[in-house]
Short mmCIF file of C-alpha atoms in Angstrom, two decimals:
data_model
loop_
_atom_site.label_atom_id
_atom_site.label_comp_id
_atom_site.label_asym_id
_atom_site.label_seq_id
_atom_site.Cartn_x
_atom_site.Cartn_y
_atom_site.Cartn_z
CA MET K 1 -0.16 14.40 -0.81
CA ILE K 2 -3.71 12.51 -0.24
CA GLN K 3 -6.67 14.74 0.01
CA LEU K 4 -10.51 13.42 0.18
CA GLU K 5 -12.95 15.89 0.46
CA LYS K 6 -16.54 14.55 1.94
CA ILE K 7 -15.89 11.10 0.22
CA CYS K 8 -19.27 9.07 0.00
CA LYS K 9 -19.42 5.13 -1.54
CA THR K 10 -22.36 3.21 -1.61
CA PHE K 11 -22.73 -0.43 -3.00
CA ASN K 12 -26.12 -1.88 -4.87
CA LYS K 13 -27.74 1.84 -4.14
CA GLY K 14 -31.51 1.10 -4.78
CA GLU K 15 -31.38 -2.77 -3.59
CA ALA K 16 -32.53 -4.00 -0.85
CA ALA K 17 -28.44 -5.11 -0.37
CA GLU K 18 -27.70 -1.53 -0.57
CA ILE K 19 -25.09 -1.09 1.80
CA LYS K 20 -23.62 2.84 2.55
CA VAL K 21 -19.44 1.71 3.34
CA ILE K 22 -18.28 5.50 3.23
CA PRO K 23 -21.41 7.79 4.35
CA GLU K 24 -19.28 10.93 3.97
CA LEU K 25 -15.29 11.28 4.63
CA SER K 26 -12.50 14.10 4.34
CA LEU K 27 -9.41 12.85 4.82
CA THR K 28 -5.54 14.56 4.55
CA ILE K 29 -2.56 12.99 4.36
CA ALA K 30 0.48 15.38 4.45
CA PRO K 31 3.53 14.19 1.93
CA GLY K 32 6.03 11.82 3.80
CA THR K 33 3.45 10.28 6.36
CA PHE K 34 3.37 6.67 6.74
CA CYS K 35 -0.33 6.55 8.17
CA VAL K 36 -1.96 2.97 9.08
CA ILE K 37 -5.36 1.86 9.27
CA VAL K 38 -7.38 -0.17 11.71
CA GLY K 39 -10.39 -1.15 12.16
CA ALA K 40 -13.31 -4.47 12.18
CA ASN K 41 -14.35 -6.15 9.17
CA GLY K 42 -16.50 -4.05 7.19
CA SER K 43 -15.34 -1.07 8.45
CA GLY K 44 -14.23 0.27 5.07
CA LYS K 45 -10.85 -0.25 5.10
CA SER K 46 -10.01 -1.68 1.85
CA THR K 47 -12.89 -0.28 0.15
CA LEU K 48 -11.10 3.72 1.26
CA LEU K 49 -7.48 2.45 -0.38
CA ASN K 50 -9.49 0.86 -4.02
CA LEU K 51 -11.41 4.80 -3.85
CA ILE K 52 -7.58 6.03 -3.66
CA ALA K 53 -6.83 3.81 -6.11
CA GLY K 54 -9.00 4.36 -8.41
CA THR K 55 -10.41 0.65 -8.58
CA PHE K 56 -13.99 2.85 -7.42
CA SER K 57 -15.28 5.72 -7.82
CA PRO K 58 -17.13 8.00 -5.69
CA ASP K 59 -20.28 8.21 -5.35
CA SER K 60 -19.66 12.32 -4.46
CA GLY K 61 -17.19 13.98 -3.35
CA LYS K 62 -12.88 14.90 -4.34
CA ILE K 63 -9.91 13.11 -4.77
CA ILE K 64 -6.79 15.04 -4.84
CA LEU K 65 -3.21 13.20 -4.85
CA ASN K 66 -0.40 15.71 -5.41
CA ASN K 67 -2.76 18.79 -5.95
CA THR K 68 -4.01 17.26 -8.34
CA ASP K 69 -7.65 16.33 -8.77
CA VAL K 70 -8.15 12.89 -9.99
CA THR K 71 -11.76 12.20 -9.00
CA ALA K 72 -12.72 11.01 -12.39
CA LEU K 73 -9.36 9.50 -13.49
CA ALA K 74 -9.47 5.68 -13.62
CA ASP K 75 -7.31 3.42 -11.96
CA TYR K 76 -4.25 2.89 -14.40
CA ARG K 77 -4.02 6.99 -15.40
CA ARG K 78 -3.58 7.58 -11.58
CA SER K 79 -0.38 4.91 -11.45
CA ILE K 80 1.92 7.91 -12.07
CA PHE K 81 0.99 8.74 -8.30
CA ILE K 82 0.12 5.06 -7.28
CA SER K 83 1.57 1.80 -6.57
CA ARG K 84 -0.43 -0.63 -4.46
CA ILE K 85 0.97 -4.24 -3.07
CA PHE K 86 -2.39 -6.43 -2.37
CA GLN K 87 -2.65 -9.10 0.22
CA ASN K 88 -1.89 -12.30 -1.90
CA PRO K 89 1.92 -12.09 -2.75
CA LEU K 90 0.63 -13.61 -6.57
CA GLN K 91 -1.23 -10.64 -7.38
CA GLY K 92 1.69 -7.82 -7.57
CA THR K 93 3.68 -10.10 -10.22
CA ALA K 94 3.70 -12.10 -13.20
CA PRO K 95 4.45 -15.40 -12.17
CA GLU K 96 5.77 -16.76 -15.81
CA LEU K 97 8.18 -13.81 -16.02
CA SER K 98 11.58 -13.98 -14.43
CA VAL K 99 12.34 -11.53 -11.25
CA LEU K 100 14.69 -9.78 -13.48
CA ASP K 101 11.68 -9.14 -16.38
CA ASN K 102 9.02 -8.50 -13.57
CA PHE K 103 11.34 -5.57 -12.12
CA ARG K 104 11.46 -4.17 -16.36
CA LEU K 105 7.46 -4.19 -16.41
CA ALA K 106 7.37 -2.47 -12.70
CA ALA K 107 10.06 0.33 -14.45
CA LEU K 108 7.95 0.67 -17.41
CA ARG K 109 4.65 1.21 -15.78
CA THR K 110 4.32 4.32 -15.88
CA GLN K 111 5.55 4.75 -19.31
CA PRO K 112 4.50 4.27 -23.03
CA LYS K 113 5.27 0.64 -24.68
CA GLY K 114 7.44 -0.64 -26.93
CA LEU K 115 7.67 -3.15 -29.20
CA SER K 116 9.79 -4.79 -26.36
CA ILE K 117 10.89 -4.99 -23.64
CA GLY K 118 14.67 -4.00 -22.74
CA THR K 119 16.93 -5.86 -19.84
CA THR K 120 20.28 -4.55 -20.52
CA ASN K 121 23.57 -4.94 -18.34
CA SER K 122 22.69 -1.37 -16.98
CA PHE K 123 19.32 -2.16 -15.60
CA LYS K 124 20.14 -5.83 -14.47
CA ASP K 125 22.96 -4.01 -12.42
CA LEU K 126 20.73 -1.69 -10.77
CA VAL K 127 17.63 -3.85 -10.46
CA ALA K 128 20.58 -6.29 -8.19
CA GLU K 129 21.94 -3.01 -6.40
CA LYS K 130 17.95 -2.07 -5.73
CA ILE K 131 17.16 -5.28 -4.50
CA LYS K 132 20.49 -5.83 -2.26
CA ILE K 133 18.23 -3.65 0.56
CA LEU K 134 16.01 -7.24 1.01
CA LYS K 135 19.25 -8.93 2.20
CA LEU K 136 18.04 -11.85 1.12
CA GLY K 137 20.26 -13.16 -1.50
CA LEU K 138 17.46 -12.23 -4.00
CA GLU K 139 20.26 -10.10 -6.30
CA ASP K 140 21.57 -13.79 -7.68
CA LYS K 141 18.54 -14.93 -8.58
CA LEU K 142 17.20 -12.76 -11.03
CA MET K 143 16.92 -14.91 -14.07
CA GLN K 144 14.35 -16.96 -12.00
CA SER K 145 11.04 -16.79 -12.33
CA MET K 146 8.60 -15.40 -9.83
CA SER K 147 6.94 -18.49 -9.50
CA SER K 148 9.84 -20.34 -8.24
CA LEU K 149 10.15 -17.95 -4.83
CA SER K 150 8.49 -18.13 -1.37
CA GLY K 151 5.05 -15.29 -0.88
CA GLY K 152 7.42 -13.55 0.67
CA GLN K 153 10.33 -13.65 -1.28
CA ARG K 154 7.53 -12.54 -3.96
CA GLN K 155 5.95 -10.12 -1.36
CA ALA K 156 9.58 -8.19 -0.60
CA LEU K 157 10.27 -7.93 -4.21
CA THR K 158 7.02 -6.46 -5.27
CA LEU K 159 7.65 -3.32 -2.22
CA VAL K 160 11.14 -3.43 -4.31
CA MET K 161 9.46 -2.93 -7.42
CA ALA K 162 6.52 -0.23 -6.14
CA THR K 163 10.00 2.37 -6.05
CA MET K 164 11.45 1.65 -9.47
CA ASP K 165 9.31 4.71 -11.31
CA ASP K 166 8.55 8.53 -10.08
CA CYS K 167 5.45 6.76 -7.73
CA LYS K 168 4.95 9.25 -4.72
CA ILE K 169 2.44 7.47 -2.80
CA LEU K 170 2.20 3.79 -1.79
CA LEU K 171 -0.81 1.54 -1.12
CA MET K 172 -0.61 -1.70 1.05
CA ASP K 173 -4.18 -3.66 1.84
CA GLU K 174 -2.84 -5.95 4.72
CA PRO K 175 0.10 -7.16 3.13
CA THR K 176 1.20 -10.37 5.68
CA ALA K 177 -2.23 -11.50 5.43
CA ALA K 178 -1.21 -14.60 3.38
CA LEU K 179 2.68 -14.55 4.91
CA ASP K 180 4.05 -16.93 7.84
CA PRO K 181 5.26 -14.53 11.28
CA ARG K 182 8.98 -14.97 10.36
CA SER K 183 8.52 -13.84 6.31
CA SER K 184 5.80 -10.93 7.70
CA ALA K 185 8.18 -9.41 10.14
CA LEU K 186 10.75 -9.17 7.20
CA VAL K 187 8.24 -7.49 4.12
CA MET K 188 7.00 -5.05 7.02
CA GLU K 189 10.73 -3.83 8.39
CA LYS K 190 11.48 -3.58 4.65
CA ALA K 191 8.36 -1.51 3.77
CA ALA K 192 9.32 0.68 6.21
CA GLU K 193 12.79 1.04 5.53
CA ILE K 194 11.68 1.74 1.64
CA ILE K 195 9.10 4.05 2.84
CA LYS K 196 11.44 6.38 4.92
CA LEU K 197 14.28 5.78 2.26
CA ASN K 198 12.41 7.05 -0.45
CA GLN K 199 10.04 9.87 0.93
CA LEU K 200 6.59 7.72 0.41
CA THR K 201 3.37 9.05 1.16
CA ALA K 202 1.87 5.48 2.53
CA ILE K 203 -1.04 3.82 3.26
CA LEU K 204 -0.86 0.50 5.76
CA VAL K 205 -4.16 -1.16 6.79
CA THR K 206 -3.68 -3.96 8.83
CA HIS K 207 -5.18 -6.31 10.95
CA GLN K 208 -2.22 -7.35 13.14
CA MET K 209 -2.19 -4.68 15.70
CA LYS K 210 1.32 -5.54 17.03
CA ASP K 211 2.26 -3.54 13.41
CA ALA K 212 -0.23 -0.96 14.26
CA LEU K 213 1.81 -0.47 16.81
CA ARG K 214 5.57 -0.54 15.91
CA TYR K 215 5.28 0.85 12.17
CA GLY K 216 3.63 4.24 10.50
CA ASP K 217 3.41 7.73 12.29
CA ARG K 218 -0.08 7.93 11.89
CA LEU K 219 -2.87 6.08 13.48
CA ILE K 220 -6.79 6.24 12.11
CA GLN K 221 -9.48 3.95 13.32
CA LEU K 222 -12.27 3.46 10.93
CA GLN K 223 -15.54 2.23 11.58
CA GLU K 224 -18.35 2.61 9.54
CA GLY K 225 -16.80 4.60 6.96
CA ASN K 226 -16.20 6.96 9.58
CA ILE K 227 -13.36 7.70 11.12
CA LEU K 228 -13.16 7.28 15.22
CA ARG K 229 -9.82 7.83 16.07
CA ASP K 230 -7.03 9.85 14.72
CA LEU K 231 -3.39 9.90 16.30
CA SER K 232 -0.30 11.65 15.49
CA ARG K 233 2.82 10.40 15.97
CA GLU K 234 3.65 12.13 19.90
CA ASN K 235 0.13 10.43 20.69
CA LYS K 236 0.61 6.69 18.45
CA GLU K 237 3.96 6.59 20.45
CA ILE K 238 2.22 6.07 23.97
CA LEU K 239 -0.27 3.82 22.63
CA LYS K 240 0.17 0.23 24.84
CA ASN K 241 -1.16 -2.52 22.97
CA GLU K 242 -3.85 -2.76 26.24
CA GLU K 243 -5.18 0.36 25.47
CA LEU K 244 -5.41 -0.62 21.26
CA TYR K 245 -7.03 -3.79 21.32
CA SER K 246 -9.58 -2.09 23.75
CA TRP K 247 -10.70 0.19 20.84
CA PHE K 248 -12.07 -3.46 19.27
CA ASN K 249 -13.95 -4.64 22.51
CA ASP K 250 -15.98 -0.55 23.07
#
């Protein structure tokens, strides 16, 4: 579960360039919900994800994840709760390492690190089995470096890596923005499949209206850091293309 209680965030406070990105926002996302967030540039979408992830600290308010108050918790200490997919496929992986080594790092993300990283045959088999869900044949390329793969392949692998530990919350900040249409469709289809399979609580920030309509079971529109619209699964299912696009012409 994600609970935000009267969260406020201002950048450049006290300066001429002061920007109140989120004036006061409260939001509860139930466990297992796939929530999609849309909004114009500058509406506070990415800032909201950064606050949940711990990249930014709120000026006031509380952030509660899985019944634990994490408001003052650093981002690396929130990793026990959160996995994150970034807009740039290069951000979520170590390009100089092999696919297998990237998965080993992901599996150890929330655990104490030893002097070496083991990649046993049993672990290799586990990774290959998990990667098969992508249906890209990447289970046969475990020893290839990440840098040798396409952006779409890397982003798809990042999704699978997000489930290598006990993470229960997945944050996705425009994960298909840097991908071609075919890769974009693949990543979103697999994201929805992985979220459902692992019963994750997920937030997707996107500018792709077709994805906002097709995926998720809750749809939120942000405007100037406030929740302008909040549609349940039932209302989202009857939302038409024309109506969604009209939100940005008001």
